XYZ file of C-alpha atoms in Angstrom:
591
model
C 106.527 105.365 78.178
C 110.112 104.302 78.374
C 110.937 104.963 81.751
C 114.322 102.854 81.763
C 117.351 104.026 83.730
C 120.040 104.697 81.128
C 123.990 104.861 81.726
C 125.476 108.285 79.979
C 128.244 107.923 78.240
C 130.666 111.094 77.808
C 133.602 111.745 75.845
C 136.011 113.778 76.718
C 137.785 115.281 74.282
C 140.711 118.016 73.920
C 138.697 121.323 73.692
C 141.738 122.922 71.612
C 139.976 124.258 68.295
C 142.892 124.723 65.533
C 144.371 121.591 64.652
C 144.008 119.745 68.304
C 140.137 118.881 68.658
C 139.437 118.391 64.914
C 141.835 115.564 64.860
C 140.573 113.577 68.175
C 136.961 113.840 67.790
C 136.508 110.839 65.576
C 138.759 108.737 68.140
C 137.332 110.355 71.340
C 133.276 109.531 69.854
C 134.348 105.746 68.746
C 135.321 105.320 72.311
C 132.071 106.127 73.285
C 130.465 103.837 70.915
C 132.740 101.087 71.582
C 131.409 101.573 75.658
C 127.786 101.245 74.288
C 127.847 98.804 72.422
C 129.615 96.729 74.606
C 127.411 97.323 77.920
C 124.310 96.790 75.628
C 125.362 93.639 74.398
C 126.488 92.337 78.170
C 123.917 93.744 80.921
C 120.735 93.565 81.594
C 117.816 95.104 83.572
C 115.933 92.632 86.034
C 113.297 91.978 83.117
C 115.559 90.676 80.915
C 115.557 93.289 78.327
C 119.203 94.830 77.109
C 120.743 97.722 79.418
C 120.433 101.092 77.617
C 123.125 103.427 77.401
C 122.613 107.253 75.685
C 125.842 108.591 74.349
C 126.410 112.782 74.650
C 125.103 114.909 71.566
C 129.416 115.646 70.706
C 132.138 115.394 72.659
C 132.929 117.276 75.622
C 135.488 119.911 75.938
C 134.338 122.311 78.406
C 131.919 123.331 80.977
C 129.204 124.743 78.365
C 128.895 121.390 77.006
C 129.674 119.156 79.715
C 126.236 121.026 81.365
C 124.379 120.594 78.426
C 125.115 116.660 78.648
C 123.736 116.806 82.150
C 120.834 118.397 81.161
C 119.822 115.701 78.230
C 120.837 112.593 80.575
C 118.328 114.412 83.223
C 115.857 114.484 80.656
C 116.559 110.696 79.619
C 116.977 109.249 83.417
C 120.602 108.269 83.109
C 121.398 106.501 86.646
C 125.113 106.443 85.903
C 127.587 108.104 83.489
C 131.054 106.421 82.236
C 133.559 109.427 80.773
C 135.856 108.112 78.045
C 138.658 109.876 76.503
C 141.782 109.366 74.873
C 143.633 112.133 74.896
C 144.829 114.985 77.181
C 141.025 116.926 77.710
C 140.729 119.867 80.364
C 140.444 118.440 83.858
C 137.862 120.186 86.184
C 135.696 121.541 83.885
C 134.609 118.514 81.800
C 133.452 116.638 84.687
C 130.129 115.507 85.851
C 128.828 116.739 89.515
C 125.446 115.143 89.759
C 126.113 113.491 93.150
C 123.739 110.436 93.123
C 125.399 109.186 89.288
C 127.803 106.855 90.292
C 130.803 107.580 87.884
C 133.541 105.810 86.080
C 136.410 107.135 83.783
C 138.364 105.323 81.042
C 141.417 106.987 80.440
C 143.118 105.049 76.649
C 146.307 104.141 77.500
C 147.764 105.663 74.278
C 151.647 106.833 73.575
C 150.178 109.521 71.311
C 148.142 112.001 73.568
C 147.386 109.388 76.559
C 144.240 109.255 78.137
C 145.709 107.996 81.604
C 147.226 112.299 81.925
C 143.236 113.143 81.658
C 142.334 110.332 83.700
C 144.634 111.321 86.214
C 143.755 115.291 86.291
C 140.240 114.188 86.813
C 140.344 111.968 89.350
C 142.202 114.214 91.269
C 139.896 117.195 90.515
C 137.147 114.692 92.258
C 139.179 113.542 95.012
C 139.646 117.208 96.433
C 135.924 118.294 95.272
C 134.974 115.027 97.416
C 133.057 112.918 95.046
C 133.607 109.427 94.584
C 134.825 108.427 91.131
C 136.024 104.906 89.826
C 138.729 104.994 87.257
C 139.781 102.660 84.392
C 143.142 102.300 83.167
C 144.229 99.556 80.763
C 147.520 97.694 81.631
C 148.830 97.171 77.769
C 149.236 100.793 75.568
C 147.337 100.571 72.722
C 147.986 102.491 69.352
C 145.692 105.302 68.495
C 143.490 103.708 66.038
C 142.829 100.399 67.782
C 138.883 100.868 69.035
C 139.127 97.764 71.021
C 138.049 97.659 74.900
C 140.869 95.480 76.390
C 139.898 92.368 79.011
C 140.766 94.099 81.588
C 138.795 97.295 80.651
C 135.791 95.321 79.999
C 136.019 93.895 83.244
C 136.195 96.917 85.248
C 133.319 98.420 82.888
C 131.131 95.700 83.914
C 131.856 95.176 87.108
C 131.138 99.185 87.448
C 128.096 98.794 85.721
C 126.658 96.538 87.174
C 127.200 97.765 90.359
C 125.956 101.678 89.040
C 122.327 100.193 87.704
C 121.861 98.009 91.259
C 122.145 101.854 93.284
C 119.680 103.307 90.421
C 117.262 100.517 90.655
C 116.870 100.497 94.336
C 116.198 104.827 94.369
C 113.038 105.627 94.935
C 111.649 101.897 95.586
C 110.174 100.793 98.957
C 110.589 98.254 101.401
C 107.264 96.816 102.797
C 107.087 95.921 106.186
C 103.652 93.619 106.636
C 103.629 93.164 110.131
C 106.250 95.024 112.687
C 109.433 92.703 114.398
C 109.450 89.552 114.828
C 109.999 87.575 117.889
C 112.612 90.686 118.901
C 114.640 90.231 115.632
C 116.735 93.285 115.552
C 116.867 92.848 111.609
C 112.844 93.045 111.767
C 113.159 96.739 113.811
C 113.296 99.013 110.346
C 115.518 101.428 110.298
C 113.989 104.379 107.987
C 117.637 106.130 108.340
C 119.260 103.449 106.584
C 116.886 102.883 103.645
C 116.559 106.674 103.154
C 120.687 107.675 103.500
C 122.362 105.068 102.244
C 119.373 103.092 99.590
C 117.585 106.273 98.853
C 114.424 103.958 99.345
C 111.048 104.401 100.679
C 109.313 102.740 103.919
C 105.718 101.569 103.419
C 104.144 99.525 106.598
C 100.623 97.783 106.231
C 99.500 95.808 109.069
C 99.165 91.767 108.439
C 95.593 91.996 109.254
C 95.161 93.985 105.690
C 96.241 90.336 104.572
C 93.533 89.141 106.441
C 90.983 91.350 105.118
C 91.794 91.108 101.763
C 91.123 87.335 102.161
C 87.786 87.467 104.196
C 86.836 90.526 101.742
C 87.933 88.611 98.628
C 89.931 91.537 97.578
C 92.256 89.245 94.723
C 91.905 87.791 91.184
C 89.318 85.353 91.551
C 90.330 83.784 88.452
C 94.036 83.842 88.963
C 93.631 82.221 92.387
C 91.201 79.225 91.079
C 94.411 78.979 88.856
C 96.558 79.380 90.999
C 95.330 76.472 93.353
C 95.035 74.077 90.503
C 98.986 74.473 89.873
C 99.790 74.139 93.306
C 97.397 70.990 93.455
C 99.444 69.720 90.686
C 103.269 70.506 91.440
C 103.578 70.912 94.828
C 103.817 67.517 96.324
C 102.472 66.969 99.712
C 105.251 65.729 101.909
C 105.371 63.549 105.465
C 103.953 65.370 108.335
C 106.317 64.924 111.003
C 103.685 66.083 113.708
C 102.448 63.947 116.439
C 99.579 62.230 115.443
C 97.411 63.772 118.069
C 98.054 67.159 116.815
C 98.178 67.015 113.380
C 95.351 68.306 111.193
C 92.791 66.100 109.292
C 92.971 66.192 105.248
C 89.909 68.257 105.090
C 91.764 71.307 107.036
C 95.055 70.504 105.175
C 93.139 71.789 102.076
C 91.799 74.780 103.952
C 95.003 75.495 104.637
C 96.401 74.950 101.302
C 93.852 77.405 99.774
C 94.648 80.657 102.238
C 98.223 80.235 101.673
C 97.353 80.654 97.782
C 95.731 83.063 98.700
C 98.293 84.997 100.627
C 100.786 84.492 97.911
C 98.890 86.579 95.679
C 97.616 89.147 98.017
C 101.520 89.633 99.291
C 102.511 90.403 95.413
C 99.565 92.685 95.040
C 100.386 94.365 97.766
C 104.133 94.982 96.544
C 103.692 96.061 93.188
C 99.638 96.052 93.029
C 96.911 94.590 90.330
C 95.449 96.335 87.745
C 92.168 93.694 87.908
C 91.420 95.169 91.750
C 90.461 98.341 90.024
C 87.972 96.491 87.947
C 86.213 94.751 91.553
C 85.704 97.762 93.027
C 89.340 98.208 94.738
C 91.059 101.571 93.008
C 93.399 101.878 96.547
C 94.530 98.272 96.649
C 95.130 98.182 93.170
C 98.223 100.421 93.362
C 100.371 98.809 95.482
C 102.845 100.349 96.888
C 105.894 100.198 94.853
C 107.751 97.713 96.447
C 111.377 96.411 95.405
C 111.666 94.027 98.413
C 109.363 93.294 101.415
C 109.102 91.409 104.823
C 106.289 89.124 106.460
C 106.607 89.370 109.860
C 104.213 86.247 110.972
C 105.633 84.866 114.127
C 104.029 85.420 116.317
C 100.859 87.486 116.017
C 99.907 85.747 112.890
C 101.497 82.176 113.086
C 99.920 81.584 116.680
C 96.743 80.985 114.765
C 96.741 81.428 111.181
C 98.820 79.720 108.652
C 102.106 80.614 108.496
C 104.153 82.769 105.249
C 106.705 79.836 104.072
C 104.440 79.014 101.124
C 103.790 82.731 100.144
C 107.969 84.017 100.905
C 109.537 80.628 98.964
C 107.137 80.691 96.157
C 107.042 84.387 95.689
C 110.688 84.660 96.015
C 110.885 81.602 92.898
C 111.274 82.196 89.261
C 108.099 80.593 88.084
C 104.925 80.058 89.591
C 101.585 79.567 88.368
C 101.965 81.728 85.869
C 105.161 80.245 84.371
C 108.762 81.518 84.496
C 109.316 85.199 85.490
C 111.250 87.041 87.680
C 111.500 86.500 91.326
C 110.310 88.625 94.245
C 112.087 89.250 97.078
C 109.912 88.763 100.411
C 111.815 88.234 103.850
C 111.215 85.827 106.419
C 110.448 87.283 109.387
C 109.972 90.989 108.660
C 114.203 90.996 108.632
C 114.970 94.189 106.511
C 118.525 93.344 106.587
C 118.304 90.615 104.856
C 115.967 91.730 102.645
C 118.572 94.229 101.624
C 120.614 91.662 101.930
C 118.437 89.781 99.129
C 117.848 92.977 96.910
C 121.628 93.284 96.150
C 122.214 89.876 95.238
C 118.994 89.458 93.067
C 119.851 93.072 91.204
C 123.281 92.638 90.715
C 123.028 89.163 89.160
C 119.124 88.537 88.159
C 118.715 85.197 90.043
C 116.296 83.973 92.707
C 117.913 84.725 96.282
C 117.980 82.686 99.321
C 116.850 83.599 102.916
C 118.744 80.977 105.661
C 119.531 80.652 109.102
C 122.921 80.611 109.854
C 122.533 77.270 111.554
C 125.223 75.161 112.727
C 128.748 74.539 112.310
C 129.690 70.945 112.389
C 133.386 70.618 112.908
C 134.472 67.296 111.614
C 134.853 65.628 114.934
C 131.361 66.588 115.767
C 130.202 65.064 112.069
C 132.137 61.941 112.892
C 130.611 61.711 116.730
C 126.961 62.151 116.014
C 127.543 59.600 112.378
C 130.518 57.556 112.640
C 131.588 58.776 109.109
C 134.691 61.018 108.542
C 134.367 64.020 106.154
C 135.986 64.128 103.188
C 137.337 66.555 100.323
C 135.802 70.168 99.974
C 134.126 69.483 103.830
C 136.996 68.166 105.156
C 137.001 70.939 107.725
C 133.461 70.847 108.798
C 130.347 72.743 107.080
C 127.618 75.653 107.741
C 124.508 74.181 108.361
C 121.782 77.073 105.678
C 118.005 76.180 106.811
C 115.338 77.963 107.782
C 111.525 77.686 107.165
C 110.678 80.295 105.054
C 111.336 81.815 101.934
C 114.431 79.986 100.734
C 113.557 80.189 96.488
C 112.784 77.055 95.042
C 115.575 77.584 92.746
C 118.018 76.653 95.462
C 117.828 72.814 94.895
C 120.021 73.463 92.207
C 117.854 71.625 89.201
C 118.982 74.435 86.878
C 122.031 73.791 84.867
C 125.261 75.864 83.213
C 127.432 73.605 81.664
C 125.918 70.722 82.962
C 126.388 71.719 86.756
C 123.691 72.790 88.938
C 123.120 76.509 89.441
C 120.508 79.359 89.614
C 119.968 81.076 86.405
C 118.268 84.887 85.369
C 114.375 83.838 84.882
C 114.795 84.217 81.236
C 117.546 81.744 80.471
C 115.396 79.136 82.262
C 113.715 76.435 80.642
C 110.049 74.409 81.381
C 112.271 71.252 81.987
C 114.228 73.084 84.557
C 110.982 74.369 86.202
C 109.862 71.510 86.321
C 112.692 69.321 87.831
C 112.806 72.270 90.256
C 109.328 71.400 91.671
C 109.485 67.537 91.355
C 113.057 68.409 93.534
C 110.361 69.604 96.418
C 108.195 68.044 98.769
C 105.697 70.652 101.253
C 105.621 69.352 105.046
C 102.759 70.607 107.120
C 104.225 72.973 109.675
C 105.801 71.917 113.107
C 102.826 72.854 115.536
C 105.120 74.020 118.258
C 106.286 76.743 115.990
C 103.705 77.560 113.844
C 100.246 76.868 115.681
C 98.199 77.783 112.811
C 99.277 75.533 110.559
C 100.698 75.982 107.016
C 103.346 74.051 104.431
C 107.308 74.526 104.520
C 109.213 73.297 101.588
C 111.950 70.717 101.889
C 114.453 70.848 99.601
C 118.297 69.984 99.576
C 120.464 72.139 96.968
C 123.076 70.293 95.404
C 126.603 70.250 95.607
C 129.028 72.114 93.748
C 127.325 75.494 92.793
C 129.299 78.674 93.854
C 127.503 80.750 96.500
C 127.929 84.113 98.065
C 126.575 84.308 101.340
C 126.141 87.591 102.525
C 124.966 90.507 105.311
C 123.451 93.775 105.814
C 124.084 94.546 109.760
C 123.727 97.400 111.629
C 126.141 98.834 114.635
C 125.384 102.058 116.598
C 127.720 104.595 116.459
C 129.247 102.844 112.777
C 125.765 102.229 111.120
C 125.377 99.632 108.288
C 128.258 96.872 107.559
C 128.452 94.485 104.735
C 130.079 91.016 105.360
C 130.185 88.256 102.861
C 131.826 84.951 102.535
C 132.241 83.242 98.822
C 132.487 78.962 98.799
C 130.509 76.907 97.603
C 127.027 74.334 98.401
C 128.850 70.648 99.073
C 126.609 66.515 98.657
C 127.714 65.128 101.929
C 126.928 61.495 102.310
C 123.455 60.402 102.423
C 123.655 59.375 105.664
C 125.506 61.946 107.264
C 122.976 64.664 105.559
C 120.298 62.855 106.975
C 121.380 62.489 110.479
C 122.659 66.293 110.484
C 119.354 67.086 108.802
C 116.760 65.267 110.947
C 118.358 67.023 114.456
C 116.686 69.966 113.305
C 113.646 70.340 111.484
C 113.461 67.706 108.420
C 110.655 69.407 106.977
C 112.827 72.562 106.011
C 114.931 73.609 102.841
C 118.854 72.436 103.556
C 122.035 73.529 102.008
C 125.893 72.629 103.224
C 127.775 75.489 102.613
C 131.775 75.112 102.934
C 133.204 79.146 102.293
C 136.517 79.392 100.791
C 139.169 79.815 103.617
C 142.141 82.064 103.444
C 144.181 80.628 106.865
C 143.755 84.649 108.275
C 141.251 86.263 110.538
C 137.603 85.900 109.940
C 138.198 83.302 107.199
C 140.747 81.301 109.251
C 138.754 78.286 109.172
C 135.323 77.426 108.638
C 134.497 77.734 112.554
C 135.841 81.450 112.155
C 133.520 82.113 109.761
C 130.789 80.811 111.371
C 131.745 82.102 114.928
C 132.427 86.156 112.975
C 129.295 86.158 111.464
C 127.190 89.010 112.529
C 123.567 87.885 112.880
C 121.151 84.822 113.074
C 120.164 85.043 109.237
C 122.059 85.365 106.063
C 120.821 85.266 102.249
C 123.155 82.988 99.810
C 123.231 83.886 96.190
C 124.552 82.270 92.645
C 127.835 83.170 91.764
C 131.023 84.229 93.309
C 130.078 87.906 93.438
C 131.968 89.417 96.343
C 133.886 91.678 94.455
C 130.557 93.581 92.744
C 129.390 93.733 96.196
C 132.398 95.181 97.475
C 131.862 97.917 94.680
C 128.303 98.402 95.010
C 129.001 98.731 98.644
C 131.724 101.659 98.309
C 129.304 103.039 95.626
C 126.343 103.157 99.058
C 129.270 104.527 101.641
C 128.538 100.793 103.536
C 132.470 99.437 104.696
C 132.615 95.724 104.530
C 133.557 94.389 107.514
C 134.565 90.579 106.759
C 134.986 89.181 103.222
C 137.289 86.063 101.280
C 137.424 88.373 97.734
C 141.064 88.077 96.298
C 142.712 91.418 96.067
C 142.826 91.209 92.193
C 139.166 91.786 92.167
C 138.691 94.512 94.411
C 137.779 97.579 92.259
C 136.614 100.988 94.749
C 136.729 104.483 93.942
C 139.805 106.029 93.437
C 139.858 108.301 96.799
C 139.571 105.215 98.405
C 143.695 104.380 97.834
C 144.106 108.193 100.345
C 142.310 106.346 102.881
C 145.221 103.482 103.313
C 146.112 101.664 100.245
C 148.431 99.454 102.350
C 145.174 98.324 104.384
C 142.880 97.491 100.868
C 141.352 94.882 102.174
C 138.928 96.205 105.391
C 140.469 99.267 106.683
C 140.056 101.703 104.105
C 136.772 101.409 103.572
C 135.879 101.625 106.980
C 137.687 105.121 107.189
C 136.514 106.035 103.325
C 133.084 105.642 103.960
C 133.086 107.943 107.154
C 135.380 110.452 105.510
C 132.355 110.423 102.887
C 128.918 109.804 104.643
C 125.874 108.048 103.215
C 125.226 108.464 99.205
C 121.769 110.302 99.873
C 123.059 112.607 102.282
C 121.698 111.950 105.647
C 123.000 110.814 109.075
């Protein structure tokens, strides 16, 4: 069964019978063709496959058939709708009130009977009914029989769509929480309110002893595991163990080690989305899963006192290939953080690439750099750098052995290639773990992602009496000197995954200089993805009700709904979405 969410696409035509309807319907139904054709051809679900859009049985010029549309995009799970129309059409009753579609309209900007006087009419029928609607006007006028979707049309299209299939994708999913918090990370505390209001997700807890019992109780693929540990014999290079000598662990236990973390790769995926082949030994529970999007491992420090610890199971899990060759990546979050799971989820959905868990480490002005070195920074890090490490699961993607255009990056799982895999893994040495954190053992993956890709780093946080807040800063991942990356690296923990990350700095508040951003930034972890994507998460984020509290997004790519311009267009870039989204509450409903 086809159970893909589709975007509806509506058009709106003049519902005038007698000379008036007759003579836009061929116009108004080519629109919505054009729309189609274009978002099939351009997006993509997270498997790859072509985004699928279902067009309205006729066009729509009144309330008997705007229902009837409902009814069949019920029927065929539409997620979003997109009206298009290029004429003069009646307002209020041609419009779509499911509240959970998020909704665009194009409105042809024609001489003849313009679109932008329907546009307009509908967008304020919205506004005062008080549902969020994003509309699409073209800046050139176009004759009447041009069926063309301008640049800047197609951009707004996209950038809606997008956007629209991230907030279906993520209904009805769940988080799993395998373990509780973490060392008194708030991030790790869930917060059921937010997933349900604002994600319209699910919470699903298992305890990490069900890990643990799965192992002892050999409830996995046998096969796939024997597999499993062969590949990981074979591309994942053992590394220096930078543990004293009188604590580290003899080669025999290194293997022991080795083969639980496997292990606890595969158990952590069947216990996301579940395994068909647990059924089969005996397992018909643990074979489900439970319909996981995203999850968290909480290890430290009920588990990581004396077992191994998650980095294997979060970086390779949260890869595009493993074992069983390239596919998509899972999200799994280091330390049980939620936030940054979410965090994780919005990056991965809205561009298909592998996403990036980090501390938020260390700022190293360039006096500091020059101090602890003796060697001056230069060009893009002229003004000091943002120290991204942290143990766990930072995807292996991040060294930056993919390519587009000859220039490192991350790429969707089904653009990548077996070379790239496999300079990816040869990029990657695994460390035993330091023994004063992780007592148990395990391997962390050391890996330094190369200079020049674009990045996004980005935030879910929570403040009482405000609830969730989105900050992001775009820049990009910077090669500092060998020697100064080795110094800066080896004061930490040499034996974790490393990138330099310089944000783009507008001379103005949070984003004043690279200290600023560092010094605004709301919690200890962040999650870095491909791309300069801060205006689709601004969008995405007005489409959730979340305000965005910090960002480095020129103006010319902010796109919100149009209600938002009521709540201060003078103040686009922060303030009006912190009043918009109270004026409007969470999408789901709750508080």
């Amino acid at each position: 069964m086809n159970n893909k969410i589709r975007i509806g696409i509506r058009p709106i035509v003049d519902g005038r019978v007698g000379g008036v309807r007759e003579e836009l319907e061929k116009q108004t139904m080519q629109m919505a063709q054009s729309v189609s054709a274009f978002l099939r051809d351009k997006l993509h679900y997270s498997d790859g496959a072509a985004v699928e859009c279902i067009i309205a049985d006729g066009c729509i010029g009144g309330i008997s058939e705007a229902k009837r549309t409902d009814q069949k995009f019920r029927l065929a799970n539409v997620g979003a709708t997109i009206s298009v129309s290029p004429c003069w059409a009646y307002g209020s009753e041609t419009l779509d009130m499911e509240p959970h579609w998020p909704k665009a309209i194009w409105g042809f900007n024609g001489s003849e009977r313009s679109g932008a006087v329907y546009l307009a009419a509908a967008l304020a029928a919205y506004n005062q009914k008080g549902i969020p609607v994003f509309g699409i006007y073209g800046k050139d006028v176009q004759d009447k029989d041009d069926s063309s979707i301008p640049e800047d049309v197609q951009q707004k299209l996209l950038q809606f769509g997008r956007c629209a299939l991230t907030v279906a994708e993520m209904r009805d999913h769940s988080y799993l929480s395998i373990g509780s918090v973490s060392m008194g990370i708030a991030g790790s505390s869930v917060n059921e309110n937010f997933f349900e209001s604002y994600l319209g997700m699910h919470n699903e807890y298992v305890d990490m002893t069900e890990i643990n019992r799965r192992i002892q109780l050999k409830i996995y693929d046998r096969e796939e595991y024997e597999k499993a540990f062969a590949w990981t014999q074979k591309n994942c290079k053992e590394g220096k163990d930078y543990n004293e000598p009188g604590v580290q662990f003899s080669q025999e236990k290194k293997e022991e080690v080795w083969r639980f973390i496997v292990k606890m790769a595969i158990i952590i995926r069947d216990l996301m989305i579940g395994n068909s082949k647990l059924a089969d030994l005996g397992y018909p529970e643990e074979a489900l899963g439970h319909h996981a999007i995203v999850s968290g491992f909480q290890g430290q420090r009920h588990w990581n006192d004396y077992l191994p610890n998650g980095d294997f199971a979060e970086a390779i899990l949260c890869s595009s290939f493993d074992w069983n060759g390239i596919r998509k990546a899972m999200i799994v979050a280091t330390e049980n953080d939620s936030l940054n799971g979410v965090s994780m989820l919005f990056g991965q959905l809205l561009t298909h690439t592998a996403q990036s868990f980090a501390d938020i480490r260390t700022y190293w002005s360039p006096d500091a750099v020059q101090r602890v070195t003796g060697v001056k920074l230069e060009g893009i890090a002229a003004n000091g750098v943002i120290h991204l490490k942290n143990s766990g699961s930072v995807a292996l993607d991040s060294c930056g052995e993919q390519q587009i255009d000859d220039k490192p990056a991350l790429k969707p799982f089904w653009e990548i290639t077996e070379e790239e895999m496999q300079r990816c893994l040869q990029a990657i040495t695994w460390h035993p773990a330091h023994q004063g954190y992780f007592r148990g053992g395990g391997f962390s993956s050391r890996l330094l992602s190369r200079g020049g890709m674009p990045i996004t780093l980005l935030r879910i946080n929570l403040i009482k009496g405000l609830g969730p807040v989105l900050q992001l800063a775009e820049g990009y991942t910077v090669d500092l000197p060998e020697k100064v990356s080795r110094v800066l690296d080896e004061r930490t923990d040499p034996a974790w995954p490393t990138a330099w990350f310089v944000p783009n700095i507008t001379g103005k508040g949070a984003f004043r200089d690279v200290y600023s951003v560092m010094n605004n930034w709301g919690a200890n972890h962040g999650s870095f993805c491909y791309g300069h994507i801060g205006g689709d998460l601004i969008t995405l984020a007005s489409m959730l009700r979340i305000p965005v509290t910090m960002h480095n997004v020129p103006e010319e790519k902010l796109f919100r709904p149009s209600a938002w311009q009521a709540f201060g267009i003078e103040d686009s870039s922060v303030g009006m979405d912190f009043r918009a989204c109270a004026n409007y509450g969470p999408l789901y409903g709750f508080k």
